[in-house]
Tab-separated table of C-alpha atoms and ligand atoms in Angstrom:
chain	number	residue	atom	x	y	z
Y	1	UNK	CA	-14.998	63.492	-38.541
Y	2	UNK	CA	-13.317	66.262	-40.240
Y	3	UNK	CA	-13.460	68.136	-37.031
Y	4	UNK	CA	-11.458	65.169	-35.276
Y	5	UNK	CA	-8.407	65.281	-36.826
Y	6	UNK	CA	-6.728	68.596	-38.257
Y	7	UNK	CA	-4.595	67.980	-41.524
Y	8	UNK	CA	-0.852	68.142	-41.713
Y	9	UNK	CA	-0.844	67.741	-37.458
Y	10	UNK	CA	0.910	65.581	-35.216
Y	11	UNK	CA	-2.260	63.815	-33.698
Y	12	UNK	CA	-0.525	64.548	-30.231
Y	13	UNK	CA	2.417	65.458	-28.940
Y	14	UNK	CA	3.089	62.566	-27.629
Y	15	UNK	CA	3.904	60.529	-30.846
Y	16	UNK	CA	5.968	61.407	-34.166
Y	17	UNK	CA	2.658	60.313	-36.216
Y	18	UNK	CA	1.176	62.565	-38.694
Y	19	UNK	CA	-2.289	62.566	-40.385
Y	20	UNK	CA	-3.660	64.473	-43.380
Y	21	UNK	CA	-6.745	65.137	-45.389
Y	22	UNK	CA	-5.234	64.112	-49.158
Y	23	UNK	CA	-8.904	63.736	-50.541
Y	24	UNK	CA	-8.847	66.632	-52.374
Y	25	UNK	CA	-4.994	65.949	-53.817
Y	26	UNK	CA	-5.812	62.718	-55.105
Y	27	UNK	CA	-9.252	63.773	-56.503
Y	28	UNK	CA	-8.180	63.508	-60.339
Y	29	UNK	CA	-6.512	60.020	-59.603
Y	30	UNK	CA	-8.130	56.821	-61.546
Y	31	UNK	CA	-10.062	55.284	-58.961
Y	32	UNK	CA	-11.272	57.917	-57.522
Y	33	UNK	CA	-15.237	57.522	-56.928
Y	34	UNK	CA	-16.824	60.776	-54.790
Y	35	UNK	CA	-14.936	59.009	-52.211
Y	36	UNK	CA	-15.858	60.490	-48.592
Y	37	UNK	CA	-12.040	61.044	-47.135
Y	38	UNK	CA	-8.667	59.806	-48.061
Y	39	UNK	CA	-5.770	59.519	-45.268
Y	40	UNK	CA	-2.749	59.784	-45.041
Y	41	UNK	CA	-0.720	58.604	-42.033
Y	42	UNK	CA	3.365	59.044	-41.974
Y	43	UNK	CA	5.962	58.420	-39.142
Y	44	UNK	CA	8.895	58.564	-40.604
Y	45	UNK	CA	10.890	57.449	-37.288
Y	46	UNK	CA	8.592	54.249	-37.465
Y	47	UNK	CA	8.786	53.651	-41.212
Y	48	UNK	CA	5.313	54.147	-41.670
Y	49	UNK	CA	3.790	55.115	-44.731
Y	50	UNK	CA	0.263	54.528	-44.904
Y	51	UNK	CA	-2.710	55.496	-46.785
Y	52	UNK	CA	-6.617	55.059	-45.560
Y	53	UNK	CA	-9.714	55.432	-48.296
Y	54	UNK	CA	-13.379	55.738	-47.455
Y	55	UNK	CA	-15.466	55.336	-50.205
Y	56	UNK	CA	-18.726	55.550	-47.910
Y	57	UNK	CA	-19.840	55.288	-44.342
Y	58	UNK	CA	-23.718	55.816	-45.678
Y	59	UNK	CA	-24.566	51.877	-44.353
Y	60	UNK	CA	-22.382	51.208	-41.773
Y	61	UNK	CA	-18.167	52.294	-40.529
Y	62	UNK	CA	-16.015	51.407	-43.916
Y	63	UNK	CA	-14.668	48.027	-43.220
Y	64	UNK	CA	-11.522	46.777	-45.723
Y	65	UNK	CA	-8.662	45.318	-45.065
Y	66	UNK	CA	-4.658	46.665	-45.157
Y	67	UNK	CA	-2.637	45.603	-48.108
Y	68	UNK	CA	0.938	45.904	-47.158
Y	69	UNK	CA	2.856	46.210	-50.386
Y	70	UNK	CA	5.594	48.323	-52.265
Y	71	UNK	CA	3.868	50.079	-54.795
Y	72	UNK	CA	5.801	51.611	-57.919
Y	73	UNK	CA	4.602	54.753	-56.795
Y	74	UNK	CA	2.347	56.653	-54.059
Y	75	UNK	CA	-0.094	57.282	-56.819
Y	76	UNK	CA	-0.097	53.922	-57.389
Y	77	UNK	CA	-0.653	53.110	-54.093
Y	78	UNK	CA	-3.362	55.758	-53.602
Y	79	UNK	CA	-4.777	54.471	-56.707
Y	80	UNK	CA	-5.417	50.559	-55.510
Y	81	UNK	CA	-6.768	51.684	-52.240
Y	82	UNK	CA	-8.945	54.010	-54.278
Y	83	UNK	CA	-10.337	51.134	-56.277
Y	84	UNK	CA	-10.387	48.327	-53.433
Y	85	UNK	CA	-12.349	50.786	-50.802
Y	86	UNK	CA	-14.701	50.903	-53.739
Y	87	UNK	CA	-15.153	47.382	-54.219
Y	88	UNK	CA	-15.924	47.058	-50.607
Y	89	UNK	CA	-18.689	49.586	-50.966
Y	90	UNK	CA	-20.023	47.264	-53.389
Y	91	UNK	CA	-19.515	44.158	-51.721
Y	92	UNK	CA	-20.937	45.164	-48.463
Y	93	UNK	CA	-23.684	46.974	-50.002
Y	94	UNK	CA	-25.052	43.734	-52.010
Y	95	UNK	CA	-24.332	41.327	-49.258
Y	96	UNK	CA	-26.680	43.178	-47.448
Y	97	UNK	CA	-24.636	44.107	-44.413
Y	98	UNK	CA	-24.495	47.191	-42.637
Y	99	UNK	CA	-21.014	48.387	-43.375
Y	100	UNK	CA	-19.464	50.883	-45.551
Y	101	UNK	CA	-16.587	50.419	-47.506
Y	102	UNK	CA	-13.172	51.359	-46.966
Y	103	UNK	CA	-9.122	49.939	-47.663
Y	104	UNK	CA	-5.505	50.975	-46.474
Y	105	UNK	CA	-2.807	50.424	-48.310
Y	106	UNK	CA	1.039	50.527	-46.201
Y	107	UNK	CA	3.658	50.962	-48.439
Y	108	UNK	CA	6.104	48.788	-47.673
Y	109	UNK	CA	7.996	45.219	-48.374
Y	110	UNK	CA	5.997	42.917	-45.793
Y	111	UNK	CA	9.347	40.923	-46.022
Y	112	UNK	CA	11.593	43.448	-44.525
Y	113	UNK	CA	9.676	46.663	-43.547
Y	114	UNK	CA	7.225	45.632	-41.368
Y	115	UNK	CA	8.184	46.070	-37.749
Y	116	UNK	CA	6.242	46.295	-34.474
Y	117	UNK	CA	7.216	50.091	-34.194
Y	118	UNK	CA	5.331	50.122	-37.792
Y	119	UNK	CA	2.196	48.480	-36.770
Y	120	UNK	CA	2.121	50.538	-33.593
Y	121	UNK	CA	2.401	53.480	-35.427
Y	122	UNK	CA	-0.484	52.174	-37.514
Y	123	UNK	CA	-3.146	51.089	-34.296
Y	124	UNK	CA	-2.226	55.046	-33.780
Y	125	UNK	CA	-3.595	56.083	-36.825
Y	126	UNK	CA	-6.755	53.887	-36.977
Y	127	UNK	CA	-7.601	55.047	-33.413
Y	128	UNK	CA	-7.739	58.688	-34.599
Y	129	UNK	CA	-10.215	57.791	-37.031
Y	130	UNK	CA	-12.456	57.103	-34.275
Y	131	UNK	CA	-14.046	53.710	-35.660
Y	132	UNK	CA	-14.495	55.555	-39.008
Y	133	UNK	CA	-12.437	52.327	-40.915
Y	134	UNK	CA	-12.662	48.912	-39.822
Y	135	UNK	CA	-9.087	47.116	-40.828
Y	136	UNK	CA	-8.890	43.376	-41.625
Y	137	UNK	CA	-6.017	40.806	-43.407
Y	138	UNK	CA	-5.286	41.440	-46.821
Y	139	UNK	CA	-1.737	40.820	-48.882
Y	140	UNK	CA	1.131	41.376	-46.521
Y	141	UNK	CA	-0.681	41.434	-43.596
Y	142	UNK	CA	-1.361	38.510	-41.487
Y	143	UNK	CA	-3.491	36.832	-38.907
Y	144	UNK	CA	-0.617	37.988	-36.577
Y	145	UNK	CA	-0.472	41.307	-37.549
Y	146	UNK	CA	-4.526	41.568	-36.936
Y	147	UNK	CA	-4.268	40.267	-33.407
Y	148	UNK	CA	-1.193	42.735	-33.066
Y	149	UNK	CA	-2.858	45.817	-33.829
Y	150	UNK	CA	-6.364	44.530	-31.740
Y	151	UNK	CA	-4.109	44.791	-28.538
Y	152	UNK	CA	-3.510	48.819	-29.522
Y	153	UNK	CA	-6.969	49.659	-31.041
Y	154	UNK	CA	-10.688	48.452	-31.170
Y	155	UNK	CA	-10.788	48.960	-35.089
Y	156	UNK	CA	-9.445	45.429	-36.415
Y	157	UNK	CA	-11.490	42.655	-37.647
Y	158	UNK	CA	-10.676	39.081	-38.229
Y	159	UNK	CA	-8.608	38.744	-35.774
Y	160	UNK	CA	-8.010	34.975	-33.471
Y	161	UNK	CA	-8.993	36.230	-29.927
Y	162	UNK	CA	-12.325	36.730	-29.781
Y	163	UNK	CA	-12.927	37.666	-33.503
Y	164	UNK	CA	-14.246	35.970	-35.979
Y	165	UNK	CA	-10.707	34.231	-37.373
Y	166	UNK	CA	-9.928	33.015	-40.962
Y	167	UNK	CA	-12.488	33.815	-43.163
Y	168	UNK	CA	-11.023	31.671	-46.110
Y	169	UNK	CA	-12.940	28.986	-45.365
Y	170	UNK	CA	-16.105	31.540	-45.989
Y	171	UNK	CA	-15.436	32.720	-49.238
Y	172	UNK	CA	-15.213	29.501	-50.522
Y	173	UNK	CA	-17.879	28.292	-49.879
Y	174	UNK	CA	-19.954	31.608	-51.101
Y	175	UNK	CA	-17.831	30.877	-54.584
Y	176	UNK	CA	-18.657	27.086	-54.291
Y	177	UNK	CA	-22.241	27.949	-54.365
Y	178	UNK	CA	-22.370	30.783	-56.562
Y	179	UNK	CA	-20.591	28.942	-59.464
Y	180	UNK	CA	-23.318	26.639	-58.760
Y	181	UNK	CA	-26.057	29.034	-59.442
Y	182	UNK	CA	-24.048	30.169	-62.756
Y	183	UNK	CA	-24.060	26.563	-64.025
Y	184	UNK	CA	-27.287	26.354	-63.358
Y	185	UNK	CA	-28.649	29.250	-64.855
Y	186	UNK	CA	-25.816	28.795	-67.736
Y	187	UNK	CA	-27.376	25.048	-68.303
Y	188	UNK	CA	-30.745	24.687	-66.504
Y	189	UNK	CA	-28.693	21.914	-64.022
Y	190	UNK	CA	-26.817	23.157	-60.961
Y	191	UNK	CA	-25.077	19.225	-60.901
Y	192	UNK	CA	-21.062	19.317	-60.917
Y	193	UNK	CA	-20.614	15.669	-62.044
Y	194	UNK	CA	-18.933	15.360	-64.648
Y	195	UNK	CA	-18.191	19.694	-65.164
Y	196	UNK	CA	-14.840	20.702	-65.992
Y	197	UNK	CA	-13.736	23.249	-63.896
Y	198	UNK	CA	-10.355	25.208	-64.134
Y	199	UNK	CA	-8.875	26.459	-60.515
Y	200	UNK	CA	-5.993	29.044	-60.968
Y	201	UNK	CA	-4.568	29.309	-57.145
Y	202	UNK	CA	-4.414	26.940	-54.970
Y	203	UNK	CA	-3.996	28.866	-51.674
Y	204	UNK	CA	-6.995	29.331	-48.651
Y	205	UNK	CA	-9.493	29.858	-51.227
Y	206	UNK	CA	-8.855	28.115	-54.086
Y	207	UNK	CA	-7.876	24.582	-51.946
Y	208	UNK	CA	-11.531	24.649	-50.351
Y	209	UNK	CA	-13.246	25.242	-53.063
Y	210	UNK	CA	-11.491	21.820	-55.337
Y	211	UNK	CA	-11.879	20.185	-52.489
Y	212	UNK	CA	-15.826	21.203	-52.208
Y	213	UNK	CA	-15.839	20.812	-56.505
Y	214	UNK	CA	-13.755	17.359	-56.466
Y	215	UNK	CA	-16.760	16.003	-53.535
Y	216	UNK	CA	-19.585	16.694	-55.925
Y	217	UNK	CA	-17.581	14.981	-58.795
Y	218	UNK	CA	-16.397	18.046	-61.032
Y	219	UNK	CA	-13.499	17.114	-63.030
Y	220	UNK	CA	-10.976	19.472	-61.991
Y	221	UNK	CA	-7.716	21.176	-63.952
Y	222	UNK	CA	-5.872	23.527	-61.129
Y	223	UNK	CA	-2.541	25.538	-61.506
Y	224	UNK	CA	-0.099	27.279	-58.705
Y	225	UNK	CA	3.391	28.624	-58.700
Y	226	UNK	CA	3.901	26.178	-56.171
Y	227	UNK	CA	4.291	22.607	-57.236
Y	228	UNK	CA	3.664	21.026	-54.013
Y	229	UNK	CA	0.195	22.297	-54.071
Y	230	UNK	CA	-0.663	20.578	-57.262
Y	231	UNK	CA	1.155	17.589	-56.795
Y	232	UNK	CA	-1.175	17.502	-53.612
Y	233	UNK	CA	-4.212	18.283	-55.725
Y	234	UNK	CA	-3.436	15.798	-58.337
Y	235	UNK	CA	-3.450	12.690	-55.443
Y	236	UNK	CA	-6.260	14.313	-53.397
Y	237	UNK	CA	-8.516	15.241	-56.167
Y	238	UNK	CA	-7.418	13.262	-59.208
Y	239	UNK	CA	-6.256	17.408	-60.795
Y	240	UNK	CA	-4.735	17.823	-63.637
Y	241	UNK	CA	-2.262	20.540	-63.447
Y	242	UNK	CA	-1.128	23.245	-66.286
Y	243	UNK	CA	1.676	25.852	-66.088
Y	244	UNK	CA	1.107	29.223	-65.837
Y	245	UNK	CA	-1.136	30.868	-68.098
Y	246	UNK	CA	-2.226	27.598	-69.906
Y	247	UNK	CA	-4.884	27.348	-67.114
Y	248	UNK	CA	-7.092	30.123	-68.871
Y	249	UNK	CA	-6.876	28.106	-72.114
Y	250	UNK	CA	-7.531	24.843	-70.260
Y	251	UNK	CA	-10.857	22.725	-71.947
Y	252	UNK	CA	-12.922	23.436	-69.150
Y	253	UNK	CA	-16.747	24.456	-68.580
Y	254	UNK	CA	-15.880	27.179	-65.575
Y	255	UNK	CA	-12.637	28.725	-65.099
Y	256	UNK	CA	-12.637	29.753	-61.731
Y	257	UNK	CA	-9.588	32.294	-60.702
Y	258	UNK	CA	-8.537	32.612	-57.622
Y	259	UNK	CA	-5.314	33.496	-57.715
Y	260	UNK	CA	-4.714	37.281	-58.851
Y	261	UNK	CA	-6.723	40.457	-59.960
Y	262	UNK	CA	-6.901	41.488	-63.386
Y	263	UNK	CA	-6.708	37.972	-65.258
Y	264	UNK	CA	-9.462	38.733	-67.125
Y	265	UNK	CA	-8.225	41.325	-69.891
Y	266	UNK	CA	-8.168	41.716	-74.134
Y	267	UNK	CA	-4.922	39.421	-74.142
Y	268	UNK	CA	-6.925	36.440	-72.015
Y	269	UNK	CA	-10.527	36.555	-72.810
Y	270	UNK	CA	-10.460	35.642	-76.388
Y	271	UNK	CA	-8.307	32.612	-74.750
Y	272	UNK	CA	-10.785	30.976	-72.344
Y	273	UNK	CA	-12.526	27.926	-73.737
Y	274	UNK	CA	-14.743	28.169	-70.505
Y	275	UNK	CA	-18.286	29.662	-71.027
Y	276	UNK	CA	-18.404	30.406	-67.387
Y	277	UNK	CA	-16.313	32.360	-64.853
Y	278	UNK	CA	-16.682	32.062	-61.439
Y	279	UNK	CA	-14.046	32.266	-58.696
Y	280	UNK	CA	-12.773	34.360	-55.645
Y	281	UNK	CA	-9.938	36.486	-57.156
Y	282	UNK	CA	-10.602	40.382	-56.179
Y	283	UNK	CA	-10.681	42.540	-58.861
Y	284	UNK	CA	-10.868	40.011	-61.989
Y	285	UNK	CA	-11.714	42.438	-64.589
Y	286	UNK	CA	-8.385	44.432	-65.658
Y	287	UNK	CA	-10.562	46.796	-67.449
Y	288	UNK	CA	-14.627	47.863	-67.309
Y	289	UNK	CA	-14.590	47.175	-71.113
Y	290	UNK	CA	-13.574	43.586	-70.010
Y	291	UNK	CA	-16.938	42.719	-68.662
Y	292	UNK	CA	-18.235	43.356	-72.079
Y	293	UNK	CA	-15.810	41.487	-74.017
Y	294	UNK	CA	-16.752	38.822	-71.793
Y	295	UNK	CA	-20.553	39.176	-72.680
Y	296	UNK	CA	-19.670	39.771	-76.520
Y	297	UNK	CA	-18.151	36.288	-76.339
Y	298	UNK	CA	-21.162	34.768	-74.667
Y	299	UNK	CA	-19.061	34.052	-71.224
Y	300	UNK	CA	-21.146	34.315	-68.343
Y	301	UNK	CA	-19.410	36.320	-65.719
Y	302	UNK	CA	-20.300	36.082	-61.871
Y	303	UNK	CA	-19.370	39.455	-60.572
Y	304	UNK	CA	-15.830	39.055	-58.105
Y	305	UNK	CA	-17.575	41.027	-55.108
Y	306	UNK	CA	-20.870	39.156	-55.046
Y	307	UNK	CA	-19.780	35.467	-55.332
Y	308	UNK	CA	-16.048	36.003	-53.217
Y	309	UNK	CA	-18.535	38.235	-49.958
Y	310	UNK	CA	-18.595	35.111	-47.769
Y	311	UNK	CA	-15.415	36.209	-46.184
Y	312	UNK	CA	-16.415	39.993	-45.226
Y	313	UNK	CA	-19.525	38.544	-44.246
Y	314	UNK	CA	-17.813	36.347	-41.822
Y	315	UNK	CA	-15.824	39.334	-40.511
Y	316	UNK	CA	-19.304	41.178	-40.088
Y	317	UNK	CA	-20.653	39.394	-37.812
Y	318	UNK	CA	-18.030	40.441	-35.668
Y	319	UNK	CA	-18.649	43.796	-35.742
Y	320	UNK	CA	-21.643	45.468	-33.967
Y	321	UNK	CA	-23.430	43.147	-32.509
Y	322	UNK	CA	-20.219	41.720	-30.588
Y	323	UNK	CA	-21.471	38.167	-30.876
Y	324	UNK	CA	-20.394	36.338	-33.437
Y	325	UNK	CA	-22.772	33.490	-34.684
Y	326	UNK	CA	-21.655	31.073	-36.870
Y	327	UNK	CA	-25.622	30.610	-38.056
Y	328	UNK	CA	-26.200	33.918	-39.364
Y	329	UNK	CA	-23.399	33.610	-41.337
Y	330	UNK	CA	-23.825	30.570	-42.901
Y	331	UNK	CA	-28.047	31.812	-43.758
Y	332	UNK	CA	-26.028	35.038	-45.345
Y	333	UNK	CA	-23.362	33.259	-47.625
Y	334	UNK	CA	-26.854	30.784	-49.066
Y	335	UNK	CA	-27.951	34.042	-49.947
Y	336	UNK	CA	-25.082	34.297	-52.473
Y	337	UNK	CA	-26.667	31.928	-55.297
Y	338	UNK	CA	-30.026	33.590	-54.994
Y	339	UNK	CA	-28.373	37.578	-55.488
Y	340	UNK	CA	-26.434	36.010	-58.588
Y	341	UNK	CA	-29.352	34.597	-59.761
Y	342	UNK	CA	-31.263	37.921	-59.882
Y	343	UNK	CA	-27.789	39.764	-61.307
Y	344	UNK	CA	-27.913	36.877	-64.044
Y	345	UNK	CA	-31.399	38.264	-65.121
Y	346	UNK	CA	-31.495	41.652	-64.997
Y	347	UNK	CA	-28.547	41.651	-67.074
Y	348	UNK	CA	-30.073	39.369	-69.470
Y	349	UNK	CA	-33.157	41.602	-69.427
Y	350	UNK	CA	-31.768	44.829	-69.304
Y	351	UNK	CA	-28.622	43.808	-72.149
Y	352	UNK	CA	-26.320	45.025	-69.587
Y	353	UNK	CA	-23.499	43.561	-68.117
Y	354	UNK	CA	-23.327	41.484	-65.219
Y	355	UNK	CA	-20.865	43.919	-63.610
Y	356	UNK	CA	-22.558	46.625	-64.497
Y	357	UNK	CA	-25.671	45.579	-63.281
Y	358	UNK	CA	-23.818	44.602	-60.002
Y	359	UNK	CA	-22.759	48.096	-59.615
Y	360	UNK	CA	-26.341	49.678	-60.215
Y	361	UNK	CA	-27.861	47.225	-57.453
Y	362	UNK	CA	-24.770	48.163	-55.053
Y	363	UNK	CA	-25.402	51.993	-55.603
Y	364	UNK	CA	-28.955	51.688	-55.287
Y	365	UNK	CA	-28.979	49.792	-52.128
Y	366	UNK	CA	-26.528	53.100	-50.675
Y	367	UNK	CA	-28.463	55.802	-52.351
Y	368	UNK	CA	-31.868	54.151	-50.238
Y	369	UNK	CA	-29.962	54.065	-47.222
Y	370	UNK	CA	-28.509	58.037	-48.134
Y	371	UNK	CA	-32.449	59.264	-48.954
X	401	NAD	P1	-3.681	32.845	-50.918
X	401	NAD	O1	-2.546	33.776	-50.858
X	401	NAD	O2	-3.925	31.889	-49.803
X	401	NAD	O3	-3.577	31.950	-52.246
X	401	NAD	C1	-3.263	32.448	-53.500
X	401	NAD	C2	-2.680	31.279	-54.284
X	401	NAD	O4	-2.524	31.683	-55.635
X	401	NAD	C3	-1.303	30.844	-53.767
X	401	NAD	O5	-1.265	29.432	-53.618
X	401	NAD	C4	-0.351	31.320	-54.874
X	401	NAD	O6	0.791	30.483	-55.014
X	401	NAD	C5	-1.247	31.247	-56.079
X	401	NAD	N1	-0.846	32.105	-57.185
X	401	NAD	C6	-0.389	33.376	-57.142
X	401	NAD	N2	-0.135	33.816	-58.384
X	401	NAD	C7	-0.471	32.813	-59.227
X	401	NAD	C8	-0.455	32.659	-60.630
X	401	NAD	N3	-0.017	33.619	-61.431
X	401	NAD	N4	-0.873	31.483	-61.157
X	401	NAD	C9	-1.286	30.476	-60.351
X	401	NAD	N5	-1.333	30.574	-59.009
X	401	NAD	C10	-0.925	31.721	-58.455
X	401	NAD	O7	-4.973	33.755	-51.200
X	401	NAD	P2	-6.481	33.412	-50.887
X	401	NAD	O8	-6.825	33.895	-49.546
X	401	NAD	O9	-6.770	31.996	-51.272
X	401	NAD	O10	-7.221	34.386	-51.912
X	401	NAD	C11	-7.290	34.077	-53.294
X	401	NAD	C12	-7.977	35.220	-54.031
X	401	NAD	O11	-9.285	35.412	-53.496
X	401	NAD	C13	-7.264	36.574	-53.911
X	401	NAD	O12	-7.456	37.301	-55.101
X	401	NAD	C14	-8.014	37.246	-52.786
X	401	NAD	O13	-7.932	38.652	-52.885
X	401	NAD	C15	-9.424	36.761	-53.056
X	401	NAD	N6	-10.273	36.793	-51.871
X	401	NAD	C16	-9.926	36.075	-50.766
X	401	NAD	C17	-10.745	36.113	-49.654
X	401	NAD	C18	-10.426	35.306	-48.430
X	401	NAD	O14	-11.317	35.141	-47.579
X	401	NAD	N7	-9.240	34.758	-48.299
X	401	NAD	C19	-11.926	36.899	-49.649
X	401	NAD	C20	-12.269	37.594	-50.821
X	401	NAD	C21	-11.426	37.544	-51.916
């Protein structure tokens, strides 16, 4: 790979794109895990900015998807691609699917920066790394976008023609059944009636999974910046709705977020009423030392990557094979409860962590595939 692309180079003549090696520049960043190769693509004729991590390729090409965002800073943007491509490593590796993980981040305002001459410049630059990354949707970049960039290169997932299309639907239900198996092994019964659950986000995700909670008669508490999603929630599901942060502080059994990263911190955690948490959100723990605050206060904590993987492995089975089958993916995401279930008791037996434990499974599953 190395040998395919030589740093600080125009990748042809032909195009005002230019590619470098920045792994070693960014080595003392926070996030930074051993990661294989960092890129960094700039055009600066076509406003792209744009910054690829591969944290391994030991299972399968690193798949993640592009955030398109304005970071503060380039470190800060080299930072959350740092720690994302990792989480993909993770999330891939205990889902049990051949892929590595990896994540771009563009930096840029999705509202005003992104242009077609940007996203061209970008198919460039994930066609040089010859299959290496495997792009999907993530903030900023849409369904659009994907199908965009899939008429310039062969490395997009999730896109509508011919891929494997929204895979909201996907993740919820992996989180629908996963906070199943943490009620259950929370409280011996895996039966919602009756459970209080608190939803924070009411987009793709978070509007599946009520709906999937409100059907098996959990009593549900939801929040959203936007009120028209609650109001609907209130009619459809009988929700009650709380502003802003009162939904971590909401009397509820499972608080579910599945809104935003880093909710769970030292500020929230000695908020939460709920003895269980169990959503979608990416990145829920602000800090490591968060996942043991959690266990200190007797919360049980399903691990963001494990219960939110239905949606990457929807993407999946996209990729290799070439034929999608709804079947394979459905048998993958019931694996979800069952993989919880097992991170549930080793922590208990080992006085770890959930997280932690979550971790030591991922990087054992990619050190047997390295040996
Ligand atoms: P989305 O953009 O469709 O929905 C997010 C919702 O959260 C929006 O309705 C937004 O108004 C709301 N929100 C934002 N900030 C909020 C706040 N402070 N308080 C309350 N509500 C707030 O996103 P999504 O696709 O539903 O994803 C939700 C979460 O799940 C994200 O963290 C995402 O990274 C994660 N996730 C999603 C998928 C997927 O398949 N879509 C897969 C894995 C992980």
């Amino acid at each position: 790979m190395q040998n395919a692309l030589k740093s600080r180079q125009a990748v042809s003549a032909a195009t005002t794109l230019e590619i470098s090696d920045i792994t070693a520049e960014v080595a003392s960043l926070p996030g930074f895990d051993a990661h294989e190769q960092v890129w960094l693509g700039r055009d600066a004729e076509r406003g792209l900015e744009a910054i690829v991590a591969i944290h391994t390729t030991t299972l399968g090409p690193a798949l993640g998807g592009t955030r398109i965002w304005p970071h503060a800073s380039f470190e800060a943007g080299v930072t959350d691609a740092l720690r994302l491509s990792r989480g993909m490593s993770f999330k891939s590796a205990i889902a049990g699917l051949a892929l590595g993980g990896g994540k771009a981040v563009i930096m840029a305002d999705p509202r005003k920066d992104k242009t077609p001459d940007m996203l061209a410049a970008y198919a460039e630059m994930l066609n040089a790394l010859v299959g290496q990354y495997i792009t999907a949707e993530d903030v900023g970049m849409t369904l659009a976008d994907a199908d965009f960039l899939a008429e310039r290169t062969p490395n997009v997932s999730g896109t509508t023609k011919g891929g494997s299309g929204n895979p909201s639907p996907f993740t919820a239900l992996g989180t629908f059944v996963g906070l199943k198996a943490a009620l259950q092994h929370r409280t011996g019964s895996d039966d919602l009636k009756g459970v209080r659950v608190a939803v924070q986000g009411l987009g793709s995700v978070g509007w599946a999974l009520c709906a999937r909670l409100h059907a098996e008669g959990a009593v549900l508490t939801v929040c959203d910046l936007d009120d028209a999603r609650t109001e609907r929630a209130a009619q459809e599901f009988g929700a009650t709705s709380v502003e802003g942060p009162a939904i971590i502080a909401a009397d509820a059994d499972i608080f579910a977020p599945c809104a935003l990263g880093g909710v769970l911190s030292a500020q929230t955690i000695p908020l939460l009423r709920a003895k269980i948490v169990a959503g979608a959100a990416n990145n829920q723990l602000a800090t490591a030392a968060d996942g043991e605050r959690l266990r200190d206060t007797g919360i049980l904590y399903a691990p963001d990557y494990v219960i939110n993987a239905g949606g990457v492995i929807n993407v999946a089975a996209e990729i290799g094979s070439g034929r999608y089958n709804v079947d394979g993916v459905m048998d993958r995401v019931g694996r979800i409860p069952a993989t919880l279930t097992r991170i549930f008791e080793r922590a208990h037996q080992e006085g770890r962590t959930t997280d932690a434990v979550a971790e030591v499974m991922a990087r054992e599953i990619i050190e047997a595939a390295r040996r």
